[in-house]
Coordinates of C-alpha atoms in Angstrom, one line a residue:
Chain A
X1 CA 0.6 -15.9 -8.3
X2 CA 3.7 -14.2 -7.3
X3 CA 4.0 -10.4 -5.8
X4 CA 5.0 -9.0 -8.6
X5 CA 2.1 -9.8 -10.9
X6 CA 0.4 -7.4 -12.9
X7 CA -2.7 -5.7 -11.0
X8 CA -4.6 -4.3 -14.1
X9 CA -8.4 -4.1 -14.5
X10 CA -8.0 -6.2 -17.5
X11 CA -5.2 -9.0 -16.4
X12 CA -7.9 -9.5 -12.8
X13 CA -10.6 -10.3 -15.6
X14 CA -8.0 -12.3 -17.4
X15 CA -6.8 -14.5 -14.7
X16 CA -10.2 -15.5 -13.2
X17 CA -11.7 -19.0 -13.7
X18 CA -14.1 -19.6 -16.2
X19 CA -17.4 -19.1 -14.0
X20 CA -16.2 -16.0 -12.4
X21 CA -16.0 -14.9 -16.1
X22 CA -19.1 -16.1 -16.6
X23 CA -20.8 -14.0 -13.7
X24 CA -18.9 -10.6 -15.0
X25 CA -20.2 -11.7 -18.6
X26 CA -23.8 -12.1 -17.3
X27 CA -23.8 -9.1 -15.1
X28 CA -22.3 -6.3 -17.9
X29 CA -25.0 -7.4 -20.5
X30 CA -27.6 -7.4 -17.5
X31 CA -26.5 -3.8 -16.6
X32 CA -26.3 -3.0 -20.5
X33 CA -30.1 -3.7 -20.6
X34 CA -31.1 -2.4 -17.4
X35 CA -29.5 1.1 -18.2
X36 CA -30.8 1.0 -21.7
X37 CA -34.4 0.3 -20.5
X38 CA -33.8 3.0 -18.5
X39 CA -32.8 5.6 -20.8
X40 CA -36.0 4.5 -22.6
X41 CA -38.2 4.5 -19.8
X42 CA -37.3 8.0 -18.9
X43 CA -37.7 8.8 -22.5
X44 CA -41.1 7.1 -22.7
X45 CA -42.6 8.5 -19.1
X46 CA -41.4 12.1 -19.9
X47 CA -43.5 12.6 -23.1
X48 CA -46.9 10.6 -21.1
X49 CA -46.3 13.4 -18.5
X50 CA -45.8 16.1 -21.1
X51 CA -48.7 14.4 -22.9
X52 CA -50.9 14.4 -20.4
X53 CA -50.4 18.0 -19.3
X54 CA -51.2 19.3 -23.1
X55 CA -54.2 17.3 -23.1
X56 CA -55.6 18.0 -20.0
X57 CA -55.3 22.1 -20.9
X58 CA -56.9 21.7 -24.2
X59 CA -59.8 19.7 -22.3
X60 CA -60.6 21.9 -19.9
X61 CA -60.1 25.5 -21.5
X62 CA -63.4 24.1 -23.1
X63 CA -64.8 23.8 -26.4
X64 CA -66.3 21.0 -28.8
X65 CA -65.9 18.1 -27.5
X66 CA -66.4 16.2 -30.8
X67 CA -64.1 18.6 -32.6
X68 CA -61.4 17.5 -29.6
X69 CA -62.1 14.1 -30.4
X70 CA -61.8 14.4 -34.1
X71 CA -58.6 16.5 -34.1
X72 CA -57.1 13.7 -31.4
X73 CA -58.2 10.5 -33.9
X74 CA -57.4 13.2 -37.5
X75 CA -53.4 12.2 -36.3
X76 CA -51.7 9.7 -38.1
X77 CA -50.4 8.7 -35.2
X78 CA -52.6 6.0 -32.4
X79 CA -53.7 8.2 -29.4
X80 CA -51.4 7.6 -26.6
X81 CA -52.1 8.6 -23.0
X82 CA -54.7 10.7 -22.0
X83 CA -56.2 11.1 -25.6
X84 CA -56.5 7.8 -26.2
X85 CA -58.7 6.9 -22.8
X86 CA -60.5 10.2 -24.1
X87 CA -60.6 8.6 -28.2
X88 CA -61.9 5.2 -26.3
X89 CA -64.7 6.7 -24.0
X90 CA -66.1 9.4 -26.6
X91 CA -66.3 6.6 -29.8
X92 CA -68.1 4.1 -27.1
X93 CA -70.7 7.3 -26.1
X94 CA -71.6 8.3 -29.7
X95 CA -71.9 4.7 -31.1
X96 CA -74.2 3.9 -28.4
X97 CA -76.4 7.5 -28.5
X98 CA -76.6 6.5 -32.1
X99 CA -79.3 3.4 -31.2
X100 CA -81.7 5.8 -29.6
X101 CA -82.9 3.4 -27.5
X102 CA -80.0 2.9 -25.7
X103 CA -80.6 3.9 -21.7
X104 CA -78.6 6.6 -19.9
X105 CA -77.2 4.5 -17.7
X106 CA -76.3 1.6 -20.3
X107 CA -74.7 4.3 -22.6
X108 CA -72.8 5.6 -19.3
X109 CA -71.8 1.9 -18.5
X110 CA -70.6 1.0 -22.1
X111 CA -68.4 4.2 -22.4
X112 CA -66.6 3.9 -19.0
X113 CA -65.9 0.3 -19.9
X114 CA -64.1 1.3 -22.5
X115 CA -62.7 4.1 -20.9
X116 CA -61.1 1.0 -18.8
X117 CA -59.9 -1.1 -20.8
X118 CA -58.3 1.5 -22.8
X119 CA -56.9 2.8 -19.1
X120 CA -55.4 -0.6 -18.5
X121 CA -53.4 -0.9 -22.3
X122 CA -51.9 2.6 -21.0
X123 CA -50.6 1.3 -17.4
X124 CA -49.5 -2.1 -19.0
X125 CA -47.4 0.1 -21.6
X126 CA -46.1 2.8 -18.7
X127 CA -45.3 -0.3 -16.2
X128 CA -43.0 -2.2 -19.1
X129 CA -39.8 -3.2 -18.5
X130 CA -40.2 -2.0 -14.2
X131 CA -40.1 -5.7 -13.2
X132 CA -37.0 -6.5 -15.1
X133 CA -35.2 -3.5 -13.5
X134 CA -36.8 -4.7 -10.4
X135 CA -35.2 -7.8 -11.2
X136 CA -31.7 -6.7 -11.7
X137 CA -32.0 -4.9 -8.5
X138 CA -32.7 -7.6 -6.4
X139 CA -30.9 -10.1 -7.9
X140 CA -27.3 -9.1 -9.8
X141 CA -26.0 -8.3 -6.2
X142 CA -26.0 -12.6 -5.9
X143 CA -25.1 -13.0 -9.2
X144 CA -21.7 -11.3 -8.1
X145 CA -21.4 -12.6 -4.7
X146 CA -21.4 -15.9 -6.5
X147 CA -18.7 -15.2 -8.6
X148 CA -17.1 -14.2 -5.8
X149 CA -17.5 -17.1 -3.7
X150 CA -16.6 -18.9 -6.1
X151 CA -13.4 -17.3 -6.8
X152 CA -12.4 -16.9 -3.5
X153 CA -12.9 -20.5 -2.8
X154 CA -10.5 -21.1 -5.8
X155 CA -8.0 -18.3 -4.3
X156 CA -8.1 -20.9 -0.8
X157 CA -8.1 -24.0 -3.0
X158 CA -4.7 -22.5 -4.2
X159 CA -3.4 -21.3 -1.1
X160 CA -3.5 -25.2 0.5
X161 CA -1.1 -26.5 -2.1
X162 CA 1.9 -24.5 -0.1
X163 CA 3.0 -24.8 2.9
X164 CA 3.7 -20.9 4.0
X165 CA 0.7 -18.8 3.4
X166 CA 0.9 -15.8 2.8
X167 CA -1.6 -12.9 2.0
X168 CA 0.3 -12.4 -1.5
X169 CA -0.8 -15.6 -2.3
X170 CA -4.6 -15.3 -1.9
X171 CA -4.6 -11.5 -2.7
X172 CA -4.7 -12.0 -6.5
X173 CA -7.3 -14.6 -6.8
X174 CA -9.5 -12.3 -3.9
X175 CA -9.0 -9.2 -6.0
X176 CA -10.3 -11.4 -8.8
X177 CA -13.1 -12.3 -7.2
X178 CA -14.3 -8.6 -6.0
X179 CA -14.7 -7.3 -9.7
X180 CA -17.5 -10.1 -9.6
X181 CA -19.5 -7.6 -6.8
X182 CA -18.6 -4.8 -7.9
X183 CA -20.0 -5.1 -11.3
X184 CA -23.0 -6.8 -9.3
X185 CA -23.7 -3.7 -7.3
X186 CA -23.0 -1.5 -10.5
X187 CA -25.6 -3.3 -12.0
X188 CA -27.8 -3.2 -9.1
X189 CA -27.4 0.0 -7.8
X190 CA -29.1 2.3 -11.0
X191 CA -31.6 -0.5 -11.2
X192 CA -33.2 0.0 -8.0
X193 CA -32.9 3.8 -8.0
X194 CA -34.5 3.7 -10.9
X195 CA -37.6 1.5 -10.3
X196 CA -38.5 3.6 -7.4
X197 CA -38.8 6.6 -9.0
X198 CA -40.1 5.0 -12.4
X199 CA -43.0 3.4 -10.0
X200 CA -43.8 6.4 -8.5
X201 CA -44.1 8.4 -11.5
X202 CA -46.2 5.6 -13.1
X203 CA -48.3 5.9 -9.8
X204 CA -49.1 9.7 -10.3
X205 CA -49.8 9.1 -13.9
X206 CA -52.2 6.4 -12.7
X207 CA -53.9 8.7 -10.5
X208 CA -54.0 11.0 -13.0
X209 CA -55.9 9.1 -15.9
X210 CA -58.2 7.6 -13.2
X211 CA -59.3 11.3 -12.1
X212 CA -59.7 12.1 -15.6
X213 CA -62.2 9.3 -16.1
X214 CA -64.3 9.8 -13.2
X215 CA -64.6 13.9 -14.6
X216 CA -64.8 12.6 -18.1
X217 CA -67.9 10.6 -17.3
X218 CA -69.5 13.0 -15.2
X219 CA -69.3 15.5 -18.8
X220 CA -70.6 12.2 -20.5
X221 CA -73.6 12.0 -17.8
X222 CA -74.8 15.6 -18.0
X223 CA -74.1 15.6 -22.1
X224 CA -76.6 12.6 -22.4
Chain B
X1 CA -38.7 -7.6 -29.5
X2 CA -38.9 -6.9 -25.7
X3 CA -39.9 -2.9 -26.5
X4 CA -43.5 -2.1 -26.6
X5 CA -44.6 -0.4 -30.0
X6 CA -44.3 3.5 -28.7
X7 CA -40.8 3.0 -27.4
X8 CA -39.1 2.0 -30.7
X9 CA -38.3 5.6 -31.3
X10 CA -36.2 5.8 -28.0
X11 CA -34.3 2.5 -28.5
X12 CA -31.2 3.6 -30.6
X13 CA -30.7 6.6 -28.1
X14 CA -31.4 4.6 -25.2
X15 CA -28.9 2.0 -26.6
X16 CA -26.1 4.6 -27.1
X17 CA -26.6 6.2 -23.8
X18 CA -26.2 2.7 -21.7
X19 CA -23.6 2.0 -23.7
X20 CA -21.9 5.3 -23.2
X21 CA -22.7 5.3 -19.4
X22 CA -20.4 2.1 -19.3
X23 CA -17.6 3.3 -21.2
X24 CA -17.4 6.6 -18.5
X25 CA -17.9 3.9 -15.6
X26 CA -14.9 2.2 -17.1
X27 CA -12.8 4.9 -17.9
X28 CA -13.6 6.6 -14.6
X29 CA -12.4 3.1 -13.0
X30 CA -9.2 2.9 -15.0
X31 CA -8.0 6.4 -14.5
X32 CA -9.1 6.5 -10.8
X33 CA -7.2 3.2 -9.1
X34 CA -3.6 2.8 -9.4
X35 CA -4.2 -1.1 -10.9
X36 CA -0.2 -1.5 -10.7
X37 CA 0.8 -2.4 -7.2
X38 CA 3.8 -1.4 -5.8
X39 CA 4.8 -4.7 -4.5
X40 CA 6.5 -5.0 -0.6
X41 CA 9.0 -7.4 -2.0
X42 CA 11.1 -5.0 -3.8
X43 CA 11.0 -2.3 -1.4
X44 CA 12.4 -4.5 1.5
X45 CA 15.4 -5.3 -1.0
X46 CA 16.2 -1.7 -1.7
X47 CA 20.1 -1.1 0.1
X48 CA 18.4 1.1 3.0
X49 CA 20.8 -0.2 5.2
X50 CA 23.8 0.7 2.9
X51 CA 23.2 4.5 3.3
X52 CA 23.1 4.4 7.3
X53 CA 26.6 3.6 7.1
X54 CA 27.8 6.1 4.8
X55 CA 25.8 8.9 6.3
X56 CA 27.3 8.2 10.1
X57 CA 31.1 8.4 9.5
X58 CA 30.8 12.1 10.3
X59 CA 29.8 11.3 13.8
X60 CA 31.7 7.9 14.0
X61 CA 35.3 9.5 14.3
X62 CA 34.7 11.3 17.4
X63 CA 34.1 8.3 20.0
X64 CA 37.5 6.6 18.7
X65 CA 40.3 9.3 19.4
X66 CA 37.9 9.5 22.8
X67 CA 39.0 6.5 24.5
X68 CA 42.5 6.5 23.4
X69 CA 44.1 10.1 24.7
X70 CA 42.4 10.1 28.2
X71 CA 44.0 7.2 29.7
X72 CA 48.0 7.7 28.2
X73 CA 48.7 10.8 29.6
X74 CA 47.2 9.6 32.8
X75 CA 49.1 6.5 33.1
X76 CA 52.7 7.6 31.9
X77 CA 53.2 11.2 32.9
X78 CA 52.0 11.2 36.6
X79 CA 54.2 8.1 37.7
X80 CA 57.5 9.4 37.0
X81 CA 57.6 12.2 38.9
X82 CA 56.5 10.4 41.9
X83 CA 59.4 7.6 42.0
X84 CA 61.7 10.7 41.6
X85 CA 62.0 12.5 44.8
X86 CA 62.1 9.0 46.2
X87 CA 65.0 7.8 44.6
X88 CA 66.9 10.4 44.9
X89 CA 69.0 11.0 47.8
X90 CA 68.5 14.2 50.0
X91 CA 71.6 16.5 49.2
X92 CA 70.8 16.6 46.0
X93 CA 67.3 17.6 46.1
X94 CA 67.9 20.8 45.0
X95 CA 69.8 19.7 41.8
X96 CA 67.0 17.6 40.6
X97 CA 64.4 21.1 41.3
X98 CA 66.4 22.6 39.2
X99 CA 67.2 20.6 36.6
X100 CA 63.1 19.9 36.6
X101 CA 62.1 22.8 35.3
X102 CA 64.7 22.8 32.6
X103 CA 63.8 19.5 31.3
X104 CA 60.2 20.6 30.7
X105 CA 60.2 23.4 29.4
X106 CA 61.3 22.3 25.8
X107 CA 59.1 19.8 25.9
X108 CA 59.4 18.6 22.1
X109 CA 63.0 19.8 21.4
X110 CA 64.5 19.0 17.9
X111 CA 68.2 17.2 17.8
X112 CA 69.9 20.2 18.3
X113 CA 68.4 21.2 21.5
X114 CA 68.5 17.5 22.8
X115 CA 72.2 17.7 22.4
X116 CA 71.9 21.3 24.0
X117 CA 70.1 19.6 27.3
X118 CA 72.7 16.3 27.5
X119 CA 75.7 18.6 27.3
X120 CA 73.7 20.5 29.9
X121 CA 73.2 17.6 31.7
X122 CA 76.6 16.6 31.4
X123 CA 77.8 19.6 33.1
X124 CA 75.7 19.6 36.0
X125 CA 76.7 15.7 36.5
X126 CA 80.1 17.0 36.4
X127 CA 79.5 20.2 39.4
X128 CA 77.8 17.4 41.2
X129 CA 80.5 15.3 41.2
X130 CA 82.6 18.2 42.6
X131 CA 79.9 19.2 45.1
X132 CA 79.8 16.0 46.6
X133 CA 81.7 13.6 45.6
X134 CA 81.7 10.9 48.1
X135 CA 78.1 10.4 47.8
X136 CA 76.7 7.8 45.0
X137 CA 76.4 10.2 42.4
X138 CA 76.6 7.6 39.5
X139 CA 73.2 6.1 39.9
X140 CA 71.5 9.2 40.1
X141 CA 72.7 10.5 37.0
X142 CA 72.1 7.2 35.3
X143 CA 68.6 7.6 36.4
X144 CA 68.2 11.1 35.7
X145 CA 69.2 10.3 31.6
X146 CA 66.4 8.0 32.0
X147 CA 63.9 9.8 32.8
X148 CA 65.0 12.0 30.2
X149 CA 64.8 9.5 27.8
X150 CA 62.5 8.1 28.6
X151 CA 60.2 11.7 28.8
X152 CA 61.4 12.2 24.8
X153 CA 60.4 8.8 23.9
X154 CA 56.8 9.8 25.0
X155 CA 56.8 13.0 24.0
X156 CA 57.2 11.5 20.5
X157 CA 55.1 8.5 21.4
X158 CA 52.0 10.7 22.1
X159 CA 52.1 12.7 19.1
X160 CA 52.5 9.6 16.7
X161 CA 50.3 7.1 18.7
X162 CA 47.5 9.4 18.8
X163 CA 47.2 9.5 14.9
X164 CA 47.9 6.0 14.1
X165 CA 47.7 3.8 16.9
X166 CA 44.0 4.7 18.4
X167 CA 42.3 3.5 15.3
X168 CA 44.3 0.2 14.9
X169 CA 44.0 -0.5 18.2
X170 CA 40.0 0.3 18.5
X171 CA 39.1 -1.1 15.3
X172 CA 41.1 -3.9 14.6
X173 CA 40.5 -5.0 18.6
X174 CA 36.6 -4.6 18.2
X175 CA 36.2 -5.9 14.6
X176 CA 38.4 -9.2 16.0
X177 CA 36.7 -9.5 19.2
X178 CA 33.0 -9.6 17.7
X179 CA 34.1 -11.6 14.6
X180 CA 35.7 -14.4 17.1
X181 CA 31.7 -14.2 19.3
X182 CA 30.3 -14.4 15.9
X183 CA 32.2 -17.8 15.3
X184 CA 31.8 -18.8 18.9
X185 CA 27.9 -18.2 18.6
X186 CA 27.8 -20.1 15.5
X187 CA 29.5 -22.9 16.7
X188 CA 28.2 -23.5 19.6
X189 CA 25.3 -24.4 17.4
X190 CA 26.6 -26.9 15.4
X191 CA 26.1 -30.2 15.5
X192 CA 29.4 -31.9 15.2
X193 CA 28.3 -35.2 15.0
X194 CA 27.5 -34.9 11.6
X195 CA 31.2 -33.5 10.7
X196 CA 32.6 -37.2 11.0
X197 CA 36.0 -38.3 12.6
X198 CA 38.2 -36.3 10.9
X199 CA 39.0 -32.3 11.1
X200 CA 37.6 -31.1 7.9
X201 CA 37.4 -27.2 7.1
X202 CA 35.0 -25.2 5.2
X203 CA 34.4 -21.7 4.5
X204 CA 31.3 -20.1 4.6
X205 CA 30.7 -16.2 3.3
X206 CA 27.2 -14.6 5.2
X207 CA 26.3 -11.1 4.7
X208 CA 24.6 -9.5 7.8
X209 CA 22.6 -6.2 7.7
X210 CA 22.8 -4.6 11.3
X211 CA 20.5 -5.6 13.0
X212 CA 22.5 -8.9 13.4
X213 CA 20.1 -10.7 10.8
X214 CA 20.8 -12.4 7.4
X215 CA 21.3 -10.4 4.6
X216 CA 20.7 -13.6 2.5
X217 CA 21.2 -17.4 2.6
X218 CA 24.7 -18.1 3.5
X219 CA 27.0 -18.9 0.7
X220 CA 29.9 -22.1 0.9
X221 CA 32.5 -20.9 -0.3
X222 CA 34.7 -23.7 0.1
X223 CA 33.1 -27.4 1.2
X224 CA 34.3 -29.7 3.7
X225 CA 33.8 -32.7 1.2
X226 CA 31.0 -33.6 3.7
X227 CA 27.5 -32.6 2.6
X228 CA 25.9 -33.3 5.9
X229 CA 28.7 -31.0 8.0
X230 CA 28.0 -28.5 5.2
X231 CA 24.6 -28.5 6.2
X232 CA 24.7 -28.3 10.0
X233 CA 26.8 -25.4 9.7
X234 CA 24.3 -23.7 7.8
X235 CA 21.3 -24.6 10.0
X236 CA 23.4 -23.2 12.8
X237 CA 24.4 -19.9 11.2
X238 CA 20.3 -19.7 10.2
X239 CA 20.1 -20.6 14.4
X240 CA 22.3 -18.1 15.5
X241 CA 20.5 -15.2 14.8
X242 CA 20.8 -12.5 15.3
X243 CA 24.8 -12.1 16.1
X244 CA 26.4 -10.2 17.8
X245 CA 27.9 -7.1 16.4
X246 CA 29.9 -4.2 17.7
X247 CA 27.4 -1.5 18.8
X248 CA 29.4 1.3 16.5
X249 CA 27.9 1.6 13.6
X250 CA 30.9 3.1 11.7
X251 CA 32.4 -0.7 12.1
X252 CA 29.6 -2.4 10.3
X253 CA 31.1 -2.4 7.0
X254 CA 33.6 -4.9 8.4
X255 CA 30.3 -7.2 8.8
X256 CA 28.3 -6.9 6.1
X257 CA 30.2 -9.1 4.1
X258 CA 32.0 -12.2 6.5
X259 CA 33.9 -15.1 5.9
X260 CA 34.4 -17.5 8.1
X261 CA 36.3 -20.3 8.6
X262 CA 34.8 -23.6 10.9
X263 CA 36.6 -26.4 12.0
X264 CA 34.1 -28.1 13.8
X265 CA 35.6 -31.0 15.1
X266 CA 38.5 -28.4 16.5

């Protein structure tokens, strides 16, 4: 640990102990993931908003609804979104005005049941991955701080052994330490911005599928 | 895996994104900071102090012929003519007026015109002699060659002096003077009960900076046999500091490298 050693981003990684390592090992594949379940979320929550928006104006500019429903179940593809609450509340309606002697009310009760459950499969799918980034958020900042503790204690640990302290002595080991944090708060940082605005996009979506139940039903009540 | 069904499609992309957001981070971080540090250590050993020196001789030169003119003239031209009208008896008062003014006017005369003024001289001695001869004339003439003389000599004196003998004299007498407070300072500091009985000798070479500070550990040249003497020398060259140097900078060059000689027991 002289003055003249080598400052580089790569020899500070180098020279730390081996749970400072450790920490900056943990917290780059932590930030790998978090940014990758990012990129997907944005992917993933872009196309239930476009989704949504293309259903919703084919819904309402009128028309069959059991030629909607068989041109949303005709795809090869499982219903997603919107459609797929639609695909779950229409099927329940038909199958049960198919027993005649079903009751209004009981036919209403069945379909908006399953209008429901399909609901919830959609939110658990749209609020995947939000705890983890809430997770990284919250938690990488410690992660970092510990490797920096920890290194810094070794810096000190270091710095007792001589009798002359001087700031060139501890400077290394301290420098050491702080890639620790930073690659903490790098980790942190997009993880928390990103929750925030994934859970409020999820929210409106939320809002959005609920509204579209409550109307869907209504159609359902004065169908039946 | 950890991906829902629906987000499969996304995950390469997503992957190669994160990955690339890294890489920029990195790059960004690499490019950005100036990871080498410039360290103190080396700058405090670069010869600042060498150029100080060789950037001031230009002003040094002045202050030295400064002292040396002012006080010669003062001293040695005003006192002779005083003691002259004293000396000199009062008949021949006019004589010596007139031979004044003869005398300085070729101030710096060449051989020929010195032998010019004596046969001049030698003349008027001899109309004297006539003009009053039972007067002492003898003494006055003696005196007046003199102050002749004696008036050459300086004339010569200032002229060569002035070149020469200012510098010598300012220098030498300065560089001496501090060197010998430089040795007094240090040994006043030494502790000469570890030097033994005897009168050993050692020679120690310090380099100073000008401040008055160490340039570097002090370096034995030559040992007094003793280890211990060797020793307290050095503590008390370390305790002496800073010494004493001559305010001029133009002279630190004759201090940056010293060698000294102790005899402590001395």
């Amino acid at each position: 640990m002289n003055a003249s050693s080598d400052m580089s981003f790569f020899t500070l990684i180098a020279g730390a102990s081996l749970p400072v390592q450790l920490v900056m090992l943990i917290l780059v594949i932590t930030s790998l993931f978090s940014w990758w379940y990012i990129f997907i979320k944005v992917a993933t929550i872009k196309r239930a908003e476009r989704d949504a928006e293309s259903f919703e104006e084919t819904f309402w500019t009128g028309g069959d609804l059991t030629k909607l429903y068989e041109g949303v179940t005709a795809g090869r593809r499982k219903p997603q979104g919107m459609a797929s609450i639609f695909e779950a509340g229409f099927k329940e309606y038909i199958r049960h005005k198919q027993q005649a002697r079903m009751e209004v009310s009981d036919v209403m009760e069945g379909s908006r049941r399953a209008m429901r459950a399909a609901y919830n499969r959609e939110m658990d799918d749209l609020d995947a991955h939000l705890p983890f980034l809430a997770s990284v958020g919250s938690v990488s900042p410690y992660i970092g701080l510990f490797g920096t503790v920890w290194g810094i204690m070794n810096a000190f640990r270091g710095l007792s052994n001589v009798a002359q302290a001087t700031l060139t002595q501890v400077a290394p080991g301290i420098a050491e330490a702080l890639v620790a944090t930073a690659i903490g708060l790098f980790a942190a940082i997009p993880a928390v911005i990103a929750y925030n605005r994934f859970a409020s996009s999820v929210d409106r979506l939320s809002v959005r599928y609920e509204s579209f139940m409550e109307e869907f039903t209504n159609i359902l009540q004065r169908k039946s | 895996m950890m991906l829902r069904q629906r987000e499969t499609p996304d995950s390469v992309k997503a992957g190669m994104l994160s990955v690339m957001v890294h890489v920029l981070l990195l790059g960004a971080l690499l490019i950005s900071f100036n990871w080498k540090t410039t360290h103190p250590v080396s700058i405090a050993q670069v010869e600042l102090w060498d150029s100080i020196p060789v950037a001031q001789p230009a002003p040094a030169p002045i202050p030295e012929p400064v002292p040396e003119p002012i006080p010669e003239p003062v001293q040695k031209v005003e006192p002779q003519p005083v003691p002259e009208p004293e000396i000199k008896p009062e008949p021949q008062l006019e004589i010596a007026l007139e031979k004044k003014p003869v005398k300085k006017q070729p101030p710096k005369p060449d051989v020929k015109a010195e032998e010019a003024r004596k046969k001049l001289v030698a003349e008027m001695r001899q109309e004297d002699l006539k003009n009053a001869p039972k007067e002492t004339p003898k003494p006055n003439s003696d005196a007046i060659k003199k102050l002749q003389e004696e008036l050459l000599n300086e004339d010569k004196a200032v002229g060569e002096q002035k070149a020469t003998a200012a510098k010598s004299a300012a220098s030498a007498g300065v560089v001496d003077e501090f060197k010998a407070k430089i040795q007094a300072k240090i040994r006043g500091n030494v502790n000469k009960t570890l030097c033994g009985d005897g009168n050993p000798e050692l020679k120690v070479e310090i380099g100073l900076i000008p401040t008055g500070q160490l340039s570097g550990a002090p370096k034995l040249v030559k040992s007094s046999g003793n280890s211990a003497c060797d020793d307290a020398v050095e503590r008390a060259i370390r305790i002496s500091e800073p010494l004493p140097l001559p305010s001029d900078p133009a002279l630190f060059s004759e201090f940056r490298n010293l060698r000294l000689t102790f005899r402590p027991n001395d």
